Amino acid sequence: MADPTGQSVLMLLASKDFRDEEYIQPRQEFEQAGARVTVASSTTREVTGMLGMKVTPDVLLDDVDPGQFAAVVFVGGLGSTEYFHCPAAHRLAQSAASTGKPVGAICFAPVILANAGLLDGKAATCYPSQAANLKKKGARYTGKLVERDGNLVTGDGALAAQQFGKTLVELMTSPDT
């Protein structure tokens, strides 16, 4: 996909306590590149970030068709732990990754990818307190702010949010994607 203009990106938010910057900064990067953003969650009621941002999801996680999206992003924050052992979140990540689509996860959320079996043998990063969870699932934890391995992009946390978004946009615009 050489141009993200008009492409859709799915961002999965926790039902509470997502990290505001890890949502808004990548979203801004996607929108500036011309992509449309759809927000999914385990609820369609208004969700609140750790810093108070309010977002109303567009679709339930259980109703997401991964084929409709050019990229899938798992937003971090303390609340993202609700998806650590969530089969629907794992299927979403696996489906997108298996078709070569960019899949991103930041902060605590890379644990979702690890638990879905996507990080085994892959270079990845996350919020440092979650590094052991990645390593247990075979990831090569790098501790970098942002790490890309193939079509997978992981980020450390809020300080990495903008670079994380830019890296995903670069991946979306790569002719190999």
Short mmCIF file of N, CA and C in Angstrom, two decimals:
data_model
loop_
_atom_site.label_atom_id
_atom_site.label_comp_id
_atom_site.label_asym_id
_atom_site.label_seq_id
_atom_site.Cartn_x
_atom_site.Cartn_y
_atom_site.Cartn_z
N MET A 1 0.86 -1.17 0.00
CA MET A 1 0.00 0.00 0.00
C MET A 1 0.90 1.22 0.00
N ALA A 2 0.96 1.90 -1.10
CA ALA A 2 1.89 3.02 -1.23
C ALA A 2 1.36 4.33 -0.67
N ASP A 3 0.06 4.46 -0.55
CA ASP A 3 -0.52 5.72 -0.09
C ASP A 3 -1.67 5.42 0.88
N PRO A 4 -1.55 5.90 2.13
CA PRO A 4 -2.62 5.61 3.10
C PRO A 4 -3.88 6.45 2.91
N THR A 5 -3.88 7.39 1.95
CA THR A 5 -5.04 8.24 1.75
C THR A 5 -6.28 7.38 1.50
N GLY A 6 -7.28 7.60 2.31
CA GLY A 6 -8.53 6.87 2.17
C GLY A 6 -8.53 5.49 2.80
N GLN A 7 -7.37 5.01 3.23
CA GLN A 7 -7.31 3.70 3.90
C GLN A 7 -7.85 3.85 5.33
N SER A 8 -8.32 2.77 5.89
CA SER A 8 -8.85 2.79 7.25
C SER A 8 -7.88 2.12 8.22
N VAL A 9 -7.70 2.76 9.35
CA VAL A 9 -6.89 2.23 10.44
C VAL A 9 -7.81 1.96 11.62
N LEU A 10 -7.69 0.79 12.22
CA LEU A 10 -8.46 0.46 13.41
C LEU A 10 -7.60 0.68 14.63
N MET A 11 -8.12 1.44 15.59
CA MET A 11 -7.43 1.63 16.87
C MET A 11 -8.31 1.03 17.96
N LEU A 12 -7.74 0.09 18.72
CA LEU A 12 -8.47 -0.58 19.79
C LEU A 12 -8.15 0.09 21.12
N LEU A 13 -9.19 0.61 21.78
CA LEU A 13 -9.06 1.26 23.08
C LEU A 13 -9.63 0.37 24.18
N ALA A 14 -9.02 0.44 25.35
CA ALA A 14 -9.58 -0.23 26.52
C ALA A 14 -10.87 0.49 26.93
N SER A 15 -11.73 -0.22 27.64
CA SER A 15 -12.99 0.38 28.07
C SER A 15 -12.78 1.44 29.15
N LYS A 16 -11.59 1.47 29.75
CA LYS A 16 -11.22 2.54 30.67
C LYS A 16 -9.69 2.53 30.80
N ASP A 17 -9.16 3.68 31.15
CA ASP A 17 -7.73 3.82 31.44
C ASP A 17 -6.80 3.50 30.27
N PHE A 18 -7.22 3.86 29.03
CA PHE A 18 -6.25 3.86 27.94
C PHE A 18 -5.34 5.07 28.15
N ARG A 19 -4.18 5.09 27.54
CA ARG A 19 -3.27 6.22 27.69
C ARG A 19 -3.57 7.23 26.58
N ASP A 20 -4.02 8.41 26.98
CA ASP A 20 -4.51 9.43 26.06
C ASP A 20 -3.54 9.72 24.91
N GLU A 21 -2.26 9.98 25.24
CA GLU A 21 -1.29 10.35 24.21
C GLU A 21 -1.05 9.21 23.23
N GLU A 22 -1.15 7.99 23.70
CA GLU A 22 -0.90 6.83 22.85
C GLU A 22 -2.06 6.59 21.88
N TYR A 23 -3.16 7.25 22.13
CA TYR A 23 -4.29 7.25 21.20
C TYR A 23 -4.21 8.47 20.28
N ILE A 24 -4.15 9.66 20.85
CA ILE A 24 -4.30 10.87 20.04
C ILE A 24 -3.11 11.15 19.13
N GLN A 25 -1.89 10.92 19.59
CA GLN A 25 -0.73 11.24 18.75
C GLN A 25 -0.63 10.33 17.53
N PRO A 26 -0.74 9.01 17.67
CA PRO A 26 -0.77 8.18 16.45
C PRO A 26 -1.97 8.50 15.56
N ARG A 27 -3.12 8.75 16.17
CA ARG A 27 -4.30 9.09 15.36
C ARG A 27 -4.02 10.32 14.51
N GLN A 28 -3.41 11.34 15.09
CA GLN A 28 -3.07 12.54 14.33
C GLN A 28 -2.14 12.21 13.17
N GLU A 29 -1.17 11.34 13.40
CA GLU A 29 -0.25 10.93 12.32
C GLU A 29 -1.01 10.24 11.20
N PHE A 30 -1.94 9.34 11.54
CA PHE A 30 -2.72 8.64 10.52
C PHE A 30 -3.57 9.63 9.72
N GLU A 31 -4.24 10.53 10.43
CA GLU A 31 -5.13 11.48 9.76
C GLU A 31 -4.35 12.46 8.90
N GLN A 32 -3.18 12.90 9.36
CA GLN A 32 -2.35 13.79 8.55
C GLN A 32 -1.89 13.10 7.27
N ALA A 33 -1.75 11.78 7.31
CA ALA A 33 -1.35 11.02 6.13
C ALA A 33 -2.54 10.71 5.22
N GLY A 34 -3.75 11.09 5.65
CA GLY A 34 -4.94 10.89 4.84
C GLY A 34 -5.73 9.64 5.16
N ALA A 35 -5.34 8.92 6.18
CA ALA A 35 -6.07 7.70 6.56
C ALA A 35 -7.28 8.06 7.42
N ARG A 36 -8.27 7.20 7.37
CA ARG A 36 -9.44 7.31 8.24
C ARG A 36 -9.22 6.41 9.45
N VAL A 37 -9.68 6.85 10.61
CA VAL A 37 -9.50 6.08 11.83
C VAL A 37 -10.86 5.62 12.35
N THR A 38 -10.94 4.34 12.67
CA THR A 38 -12.10 3.76 13.32
C THR A 38 -11.64 3.29 14.70
N VAL A 39 -12.45 3.57 15.71
CA VAL A 39 -12.11 3.19 17.08
C VAL A 39 -13.00 2.03 17.52
N ALA A 40 -12.35 0.98 18.03
CA ALA A 40 -13.07 -0.17 18.57
C ALA A 40 -12.78 -0.29 20.06
N SER A 41 -13.67 -0.95 20.76
CA SER A 41 -13.48 -1.22 22.19
C SER A 41 -14.41 -2.37 22.57
N SER A 42 -14.34 -2.77 23.82
CA SER A 42 -15.24 -3.81 24.32
C SER A 42 -16.62 -3.23 24.64
N THR A 43 -16.78 -1.93 24.44
CA THR A 43 -18.05 -1.23 24.64
C THR A 43 -18.17 -0.14 23.58
N THR A 44 -19.40 0.26 23.28
CA THR A 44 -19.59 1.43 22.42
C THR A 44 -19.99 2.64 23.24
N ARG A 45 -19.99 2.48 24.56
CA ARG A 45 -20.21 3.63 25.44
C ARG A 45 -18.93 4.44 25.50
N GLU A 46 -19.06 5.69 25.90
CA GLU A 46 -17.90 6.56 26.04
C GLU A 46 -16.86 5.93 26.97
N VAL A 47 -15.60 5.96 26.52
CA VAL A 47 -14.49 5.44 27.33
C VAL A 47 -13.60 6.61 27.75
N THR A 48 -12.94 6.45 28.89
CA THR A 48 -12.14 7.55 29.45
C THR A 48 -10.69 7.12 29.60
N GLY A 49 -9.81 7.98 29.12
CA GLY A 49 -8.38 7.73 29.24
C GLY A 49 -7.86 8.03 30.63
N MET A 50 -6.62 7.65 30.86
CA MET A 50 -5.99 7.84 32.17
C MET A 50 -5.86 9.32 32.52
N LEU A 51 -5.79 10.18 31.50
CA LEU A 51 -5.67 11.62 31.74
C LEU A 51 -6.99 12.35 31.54
N GLY A 52 -8.08 11.61 31.33
CA GLY A 52 -9.40 12.22 31.26
C GLY A 52 -10.00 12.38 29.88
N MET A 53 -9.27 12.05 28.81
CA MET A 53 -9.83 12.15 27.46
C MET A 53 -11.02 11.21 27.32
N LYS A 54 -12.07 11.71 26.67
CA LYS A 54 -13.28 10.93 26.44
C LYS A 54 -13.38 10.60 24.95
N VAL A 55 -13.65 9.34 24.65
CA VAL A 55 -13.78 8.88 23.27
C VAL A 55 -14.98 7.94 23.20
N THR A 56 -15.79 8.10 22.17
CA THR A 56 -16.89 7.17 21.94
C THR A 56 -16.49 6.23 20.82
N PRO A 57 -16.29 4.95 21.12
CA PRO A 57 -15.90 3.99 20.09
C PRO A 57 -16.95 3.87 18.99
N ASP A 58 -16.46 3.55 17.79
CA ASP A 58 -17.33 3.40 16.63
C ASP A 58 -17.93 2.00 16.53
N VAL A 59 -17.22 1.02 17.06
CA VAL A 59 -17.61 -0.37 16.85
C VAL A 59 -17.13 -1.23 18.03
N LEU A 60 -17.87 -2.29 18.28
CA LEU A 60 -17.46 -3.27 19.29
C LEU A 60 -16.34 -4.14 18.74
N LEU A 61 -15.40 -4.49 19.58
CA LEU A 61 -14.32 -5.39 19.19
C LEU A 61 -14.88 -6.66 18.55
N ASP A 62 -15.91 -7.23 19.15
CA ASP A 62 -16.48 -8.48 18.64
C ASP A 62 -17.08 -8.35 17.24
N ASP A 63 -17.38 -7.12 16.81
CA ASP A 63 -17.99 -6.89 15.50
C ASP A 63 -17.00 -6.44 14.43
N VAL A 64 -15.72 -6.35 14.78
CA VAL A 64 -14.71 -5.86 13.84
C VAL A 64 -14.45 -6.91 12.75
N ASP A 65 -14.41 -6.44 11.51
CA ASP A 65 -13.98 -7.25 10.37
C ASP A 65 -12.58 -6.78 10.01
N PRO A 66 -11.54 -7.55 10.36
CA PRO A 66 -10.17 -7.09 10.11
C PRO A 66 -9.89 -6.80 8.64
N GLY A 67 -10.63 -7.43 7.75
CA GLY A 67 -10.43 -7.21 6.32
C GLY A 67 -10.75 -5.80 5.87
N GLN A 68 -11.47 -5.04 6.67
CA GLN A 68 -11.84 -3.67 6.31
C GLN A 68 -10.75 -2.66 6.63
N PHE A 69 -9.66 -3.10 7.26
CA PHE A 69 -8.66 -2.15 7.75
C PHE A 69 -7.29 -2.42 7.17
N ALA A 70 -6.60 -1.33 6.87
CA ALA A 70 -5.25 -1.41 6.32
C ALA A 70 -4.21 -1.60 7.40
N ALA A 71 -4.55 -1.27 8.64
CA ALA A 71 -3.64 -1.42 9.78
C ALA A 71 -4.48 -1.54 11.05
N VAL A 72 -3.90 -2.19 12.05
CA VAL A 72 -4.56 -2.37 13.34
C VAL A 72 -3.60 -1.92 14.43
N VAL A 73 -4.12 -1.09 15.36
CA VAL A 73 -3.28 -0.53 16.42
C VAL A 73 -3.94 -0.77 17.78
N PHE A 74 -3.15 -1.33 18.69
CA PHE A 74 -3.60 -1.57 20.06
C PHE A 74 -3.02 -0.47 20.94
N VAL A 75 -3.90 0.37 21.48
CA VAL A 75 -3.49 1.51 22.30
C VAL A 75 -3.22 1.01 23.72
N GLY A 76 -2.17 1.53 24.34
CA GLY A 76 -1.76 1.08 25.66
C GLY A 76 -2.43 1.83 26.80
N GLY A 77 -1.79 1.76 27.93
CA GLY A 77 -2.32 2.29 29.17
C GLY A 77 -2.68 1.13 30.08
N LEU A 78 -2.93 1.44 31.35
CA LEU A 78 -3.24 0.39 32.32
C LEU A 78 -4.45 -0.45 31.91
N GLY A 79 -5.42 0.19 31.27
CA GLY A 79 -6.64 -0.51 30.90
C GLY A 79 -6.46 -1.56 29.83
N SER A 80 -5.38 -1.47 29.05
CA SER A 80 -5.19 -2.43 27.96
C SER A 80 -5.00 -3.86 28.48
N THR A 81 -4.78 -4.01 29.78
CA THR A 81 -4.67 -5.36 30.35
C THR A 81 -5.97 -6.16 30.15
N GLU A 82 -7.08 -5.47 29.91
CA GLU A 82 -8.34 -6.20 29.69
C GLU A 82 -8.26 -7.08 28.45
N TYR A 83 -7.33 -6.80 27.55
CA TYR A 83 -7.19 -7.58 26.32
C TYR A 83 -6.03 -8.57 26.36
N PHE A 84 -5.29 -8.64 27.46
CA PHE A 84 -4.14 -9.55 27.54
C PHE A 84 -4.53 -10.99 27.21
N HIS A 85 -5.68 -11.42 27.70
CA HIS A 85 -6.13 -12.80 27.51
C HIS A 85 -7.47 -12.85 26.79
N CYS A 86 -7.70 -11.90 25.91
CA CYS A 86 -8.97 -11.76 25.20
C CYS A 86 -8.88 -12.43 23.82
N PRO A 87 -9.60 -13.54 23.61
CA PRO A 87 -9.52 -14.23 22.32
C PRO A 87 -9.87 -13.34 21.12
N ALA A 88 -10.84 -12.45 21.26
CA ALA A 88 -11.21 -11.58 20.14
C ALA A 88 -10.06 -10.64 19.77
N ALA A 89 -9.37 -10.10 20.76
CA ALA A 89 -8.22 -9.23 20.49
C ALA A 89 -7.09 -10.03 19.85
N HIS A 90 -6.87 -11.24 20.33
CA HIS A 90 -5.82 -12.09 19.75
C HIS A 90 -6.15 -12.43 18.30
N ARG A 91 -7.40 -12.78 18.02
CA ARG A 91 -7.80 -13.11 16.64
C ARG A 91 -7.62 -11.91 15.73
N LEU A 92 -7.98 -10.72 16.21
CA LEU A 92 -7.83 -9.51 15.42
C LEU A 92 -6.36 -9.30 15.05
N ALA A 93 -5.48 -9.40 16.03
CA ALA A 93 -4.05 -9.21 15.78
C ALA A 93 -3.52 -10.28 14.83
N GLN A 94 -3.90 -11.52 15.06
CA GLN A 94 -3.43 -12.62 14.22
C GLN A 94 -3.92 -12.48 12.78
N SER A 95 -5.17 -12.09 12.61
CA SER A 95 -5.73 -11.94 11.28
C SER A 95 -5.02 -10.84 10.50
N ALA A 96 -4.83 -9.69 11.13
CA ALA A 96 -4.15 -8.58 10.46
C ALA A 96 -2.71 -8.95 10.14
N ALA A 97 -2.02 -9.54 11.10
CA ALA A 97 -0.60 -9.88 10.89
C ALA A 97 -0.44 -10.94 9.80
N SER A 98 -1.35 -11.90 9.75
CA SER A 98 -1.22 -13.00 8.79
C SER A 98 -1.37 -12.54 7.35
N THR A 99 -2.00 -11.40 7.16
CA THR A 99 -2.17 -10.86 5.80
C THR A 99 -1.14 -9.77 5.50
N GLY A 100 -0.18 -9.60 6.39
CA GLY A 100 0.91 -8.64 6.15
C GLY A 100 0.57 -7.20 6.46
N LYS A 101 -0.59 -6.98 7.06
CA LYS A 101 -0.96 -5.60 7.41
C LYS A 101 -0.12 -5.11 8.58
N PRO A 102 0.15 -3.81 8.65
CA PRO A 102 0.83 -3.27 9.82
C PRO A 102 -0.01 -3.49 11.08
N VAL A 103 0.65 -3.97 12.12
CA VAL A 103 0.01 -4.16 13.42
C VAL A 103 0.89 -3.46 14.44
N GLY A 104 0.29 -2.56 15.22
CA GLY A 104 1.04 -1.81 16.21
C GLY A 104 0.47 -2.00 17.59
N ALA A 105 1.34 -1.90 18.59
CA ALA A 105 0.92 -1.96 19.99
C ALA A 105 1.93 -1.16 20.80
N ILE A 106 1.43 -0.40 21.77
CA ILE A 106 2.29 0.51 22.53
C ILE A 106 2.02 0.37 24.03
N CYS A 107 3.05 0.62 24.82
CA CYS A 107 2.98 0.63 26.28
C CYS A 107 2.75 -0.78 26.82
N PHE A 108 1.63 -1.04 27.47
CA PHE A 108 1.30 -2.37 27.96
C PHE A 108 0.78 -3.27 26.83
N ALA A 109 0.24 -2.68 25.77
CA ALA A 109 -0.45 -3.43 24.72
C ALA A 109 0.40 -4.44 23.95
N PRO A 110 1.73 -4.29 23.83
CA PRO A 110 2.48 -5.36 23.15
C PRO A 110 2.29 -6.74 23.80
N VAL A 111 1.89 -6.77 25.06
CA VAL A 111 1.62 -8.06 25.71
C VAL A 111 0.47 -8.77 24.99
N ILE A 112 -0.47 -8.01 24.45
CA ILE A 112 -1.57 -8.61 23.68
C ILE A 112 -1.00 -9.36 22.48
N LEU A 113 -0.07 -8.70 21.77
CA LEU A 113 0.55 -9.35 20.61
C LEU A 113 1.35 -10.58 21.03
N ALA A 114 2.07 -10.46 22.14
CA ALA A 114 2.86 -11.59 22.64
C ALA A 114 1.96 -12.76 22.99
N ASN A 115 0.86 -12.49 23.68
CA ASN A 115 -0.07 -13.55 24.07
C ASN A 115 -0.81 -14.14 22.87
N ALA A 116 -0.87 -13.39 21.78
CA ALA A 116 -1.47 -13.89 20.54
C ALA A 116 -0.48 -14.72 19.74
N GLY A 117 0.76 -14.82 20.23
CA GLY A 117 1.77 -15.62 19.56
C GLY A 117 2.51 -14.90 18.44
N LEU A 118 2.36 -13.58 18.36
CA LEU A 118 2.95 -12.84 17.24
C LEU A 118 4.37 -12.36 17.48
N LEU A 119 4.84 -12.36 18.71
CA LEU A 119 6.16 -11.80 18.99
C LEU A 119 7.24 -12.86 19.22
N ASP A 120 6.91 -14.12 19.10
CA ASP A 120 7.90 -15.18 19.30
C ASP A 120 9.04 -15.03 18.29
N GLY A 121 10.24 -14.79 18.79
CA GLY A 121 11.41 -14.61 17.93
C GLY A 121 11.53 -13.24 17.31
N LYS A 122 10.63 -12.33 17.64
CA LYS A 122 10.62 -10.98 17.06
C LYS A 122 11.22 -9.97 18.02
N ALA A 123 11.86 -8.95 17.46
CA ALA A 123 12.32 -7.81 18.25
C ALA A 123 11.11 -6.98 18.62
N ALA A 124 11.01 -6.60 19.88
CA ALA A 124 9.84 -5.83 20.34
C ALA A 124 10.22 -5.01 21.56
N THR A 125 9.40 -4.00 21.82
CA THR A 125 9.56 -3.18 23.01
C THR A 125 8.20 -2.98 23.65
N CYS A 126 8.19 -2.44 24.85
CA CYS A 126 6.96 -2.17 25.57
C CYS A 126 7.32 -1.32 26.78
N TYR A 127 6.33 -0.96 27.56
CA TYR A 127 6.60 -0.27 28.82
C TYR A 127 7.46 -1.22 29.66
N PRO A 128 8.55 -0.72 30.25
CA PRO A 128 9.51 -1.62 30.90
C PRO A 128 8.92 -2.60 31.91
N SER A 129 7.86 -2.22 32.61
CA SER A 129 7.29 -3.13 33.61
C SER A 129 6.69 -4.39 32.98
N GLN A 130 6.47 -4.36 31.66
CA GLN A 130 5.86 -5.50 30.97
C GLN A 130 6.88 -6.34 30.19
N ALA A 131 8.15 -5.97 30.25
CA ALA A 131 9.19 -6.66 29.47
C ALA A 131 9.22 -8.16 29.73
N ALA A 132 9.08 -8.56 30.98
CA ALA A 132 9.11 -9.99 31.32
C ALA A 132 7.98 -10.75 30.63
N ASN A 133 6.82 -10.10 30.49
CA ASN A 133 5.69 -10.75 29.81
C ASN A 133 5.99 -10.99 28.34
N LEU A 134 6.71 -10.07 27.70
CA LEU A 134 7.10 -10.27 26.30
C LEU A 134 8.13 -11.39 26.19
N LYS A 135 9.12 -11.35 27.06
CA LYS A 135 10.19 -12.36 27.02
C LYS A 135 9.65 -13.77 27.24
N LYS A 136 8.65 -13.90 28.14
CA LYS A 136 8.05 -15.22 28.42
C LYS A 136 7.43 -15.84 27.17
N LYS A 137 7.01 -14.98 26.25
CA LYS A 137 6.37 -15.45 25.02
C LYS A 137 7.35 -15.47 23.85
N GLY A 138 8.65 -15.34 24.14
CA GLY A 138 9.66 -15.50 23.11
C GLY A 138 10.11 -14.25 22.40
N ALA A 139 9.61 -13.10 22.80
CA ALA A 139 10.03 -11.84 22.16
C ALA A 139 11.46 -11.50 22.55
N ARG A 140 12.16 -10.84 21.65
CA ARG A 140 13.49 -10.30 21.94
C ARG A 140 13.28 -8.84 22.36
N TYR A 141 13.14 -8.61 23.65
CA TYR A 141 12.89 -7.27 24.18
C TYR A 141 14.12 -6.39 23.95
N THR A 142 13.91 -5.22 23.30
CA THR A 142 15.04 -4.34 22.98
C THR A 142 15.13 -3.12 23.88
N GLY A 143 14.02 -2.72 24.49
CA GLY A 143 14.03 -1.53 25.34
C GLY A 143 14.05 -0.22 24.56
N LYS A 144 13.97 -0.28 23.24
CA LYS A 144 13.94 0.95 22.44
C LYS A 144 12.60 1.66 22.61
N LEU A 145 12.57 2.94 22.24
CA LEU A 145 11.30 3.67 22.29
C LEU A 145 10.31 3.07 21.30
N VAL A 146 10.78 2.79 20.09
CA VAL A 146 9.93 2.17 19.06
C VAL A 146 10.75 1.08 18.40
N GLU A 147 10.11 -0.04 18.14
CA GLU A 147 10.77 -1.17 17.49
C GLU A 147 9.89 -1.66 16.35
N ARG A 148 10.51 -1.91 15.20
CA ARG A 148 9.78 -2.50 14.07
C ARG A 148 10.45 -3.81 13.71
N ASP A 149 9.65 -4.85 13.56
CA ASP A 149 10.14 -6.14 13.08
C ASP A 149 9.12 -6.63 12.06
N GLY A 150 9.47 -6.52 10.80
CA GLY A 150 8.53 -6.87 9.74
C GLY A 150 7.35 -5.92 9.76
N ASN A 151 6.14 -6.48 9.79
CA ASN A 151 4.94 -5.63 9.80
C ASN A 151 4.46 -5.30 11.21
N LEU A 152 5.26 -5.66 12.23
CA LEU A 152 4.89 -5.39 13.62
C LEU A 152 5.66 -4.19 14.16
N VAL A 153 4.94 -3.26 14.78
CA VAL A 153 5.55 -2.07 15.38
C VAL A 153 5.12 -2.03 16.84
N THR A 154 6.10 -1.91 17.73
CA THR A 154 5.80 -1.81 19.16
C THR A 154 6.44 -0.54 19.71
N GLY A 155 5.81 0.01 20.73
CA GLY A 155 6.30 1.25 21.34
C GLY A 155 6.36 1.12 22.85
N ASP A 156 7.25 1.91 23.45
CA ASP A 156 7.52 1.88 24.89
C ASP A 156 6.39 2.51 25.71
N GLY A 157 5.88 3.64 25.27
CA GLY A 157 4.86 4.32 26.06
C GLY A 157 4.58 5.70 25.54
N ALA A 158 4.03 6.55 26.39
CA ALA A 158 3.57 7.88 25.99
C ALA A 158 4.65 8.71 25.31
N LEU A 159 5.89 8.63 25.79
CA LEU A 159 6.97 9.42 25.18
C LEU A 159 7.29 8.96 23.77
N ALA A 160 6.90 7.75 23.43
CA ALA A 160 7.16 7.19 22.10
C ALA A 160 5.97 7.33 21.16
N ALA A 161 4.86 7.88 21.63
CA ALA A 161 3.60 7.84 20.89
C ALA A 161 3.69 8.46 19.50
N GLN A 162 4.31 9.62 19.38
CA GLN A 162 4.38 10.27 18.07
C GLN A 162 5.27 9.47 17.12
N GLN A 163 6.44 9.05 17.59
CA GLN A 163 7.34 8.26 16.76
C GLN A 163 6.69 6.93 16.37
N PHE A 164 5.97 6.34 17.29
CA PHE A 164 5.22 5.10 17.04
C PHE A 164 4.24 5.31 15.88
N GLY A 165 3.47 6.40 15.94
CA GLY A 165 2.54 6.72 14.87
C GLY A 165 3.23 6.95 13.54
N LYS A 166 4.32 7.70 13.55
CA LYS A 166 5.09 7.97 12.33
C LYS A 166 5.63 6.67 11.73
N THR A 167 6.11 5.78 12.58
CA THR A 167 6.66 4.51 12.09
C THR A 167 5.57 3.67 11.43
N LEU A 168 4.38 3.67 12.00
CA LEU A 168 3.27 2.94 11.39
C LEU A 168 2.88 3.56 10.05
N VAL A 169 2.85 4.88 9.96
CA VAL A 169 2.54 5.54 8.69
C VAL A 169 3.60 5.19 7.65
N GLU A 170 4.87 5.22 8.04
CA GLU A 170 5.95 4.84 7.12
C GLU A 170 5.75 3.41 6.62
N LEU A 171 5.37 2.52 7.52
CA LEU A 171 5.13 1.13 7.13
C LEU A 171 3.94 1.03 6.19
N MET A 172 2.90 1.81 6.45
CA MET A 172 1.72 1.81 5.58
C MET A 172 2.05 2.33 4.19
N THR A 173 3.02 3.23 4.09
CA THR A 173 3.35 3.82 2.79
C THR A 173 4.46 3.05 2.08
N SER A 174 4.99 2.03 2.73
CA SER A 174 6.04 1.21 2.12
C SER A 174 5.44 0.41 0.97
N PRO A 175 6.14 0.35 -0.17
CA PRO A 175 5.61 -0.43 -1.29
C PRO A 175 5.54 -1.93 -1.00
N ASP A 176 6.25 -2.38 0.03
CA ASP A 176 6.26 -3.81 0.37
C ASP A 176 5.05 -4.21 1.20
N THR A 177 4.28 -3.23 1.69
CA THR A 177 3.16 -3.53 2.58
C THR A 177 1.89 -3.76 1.80
#
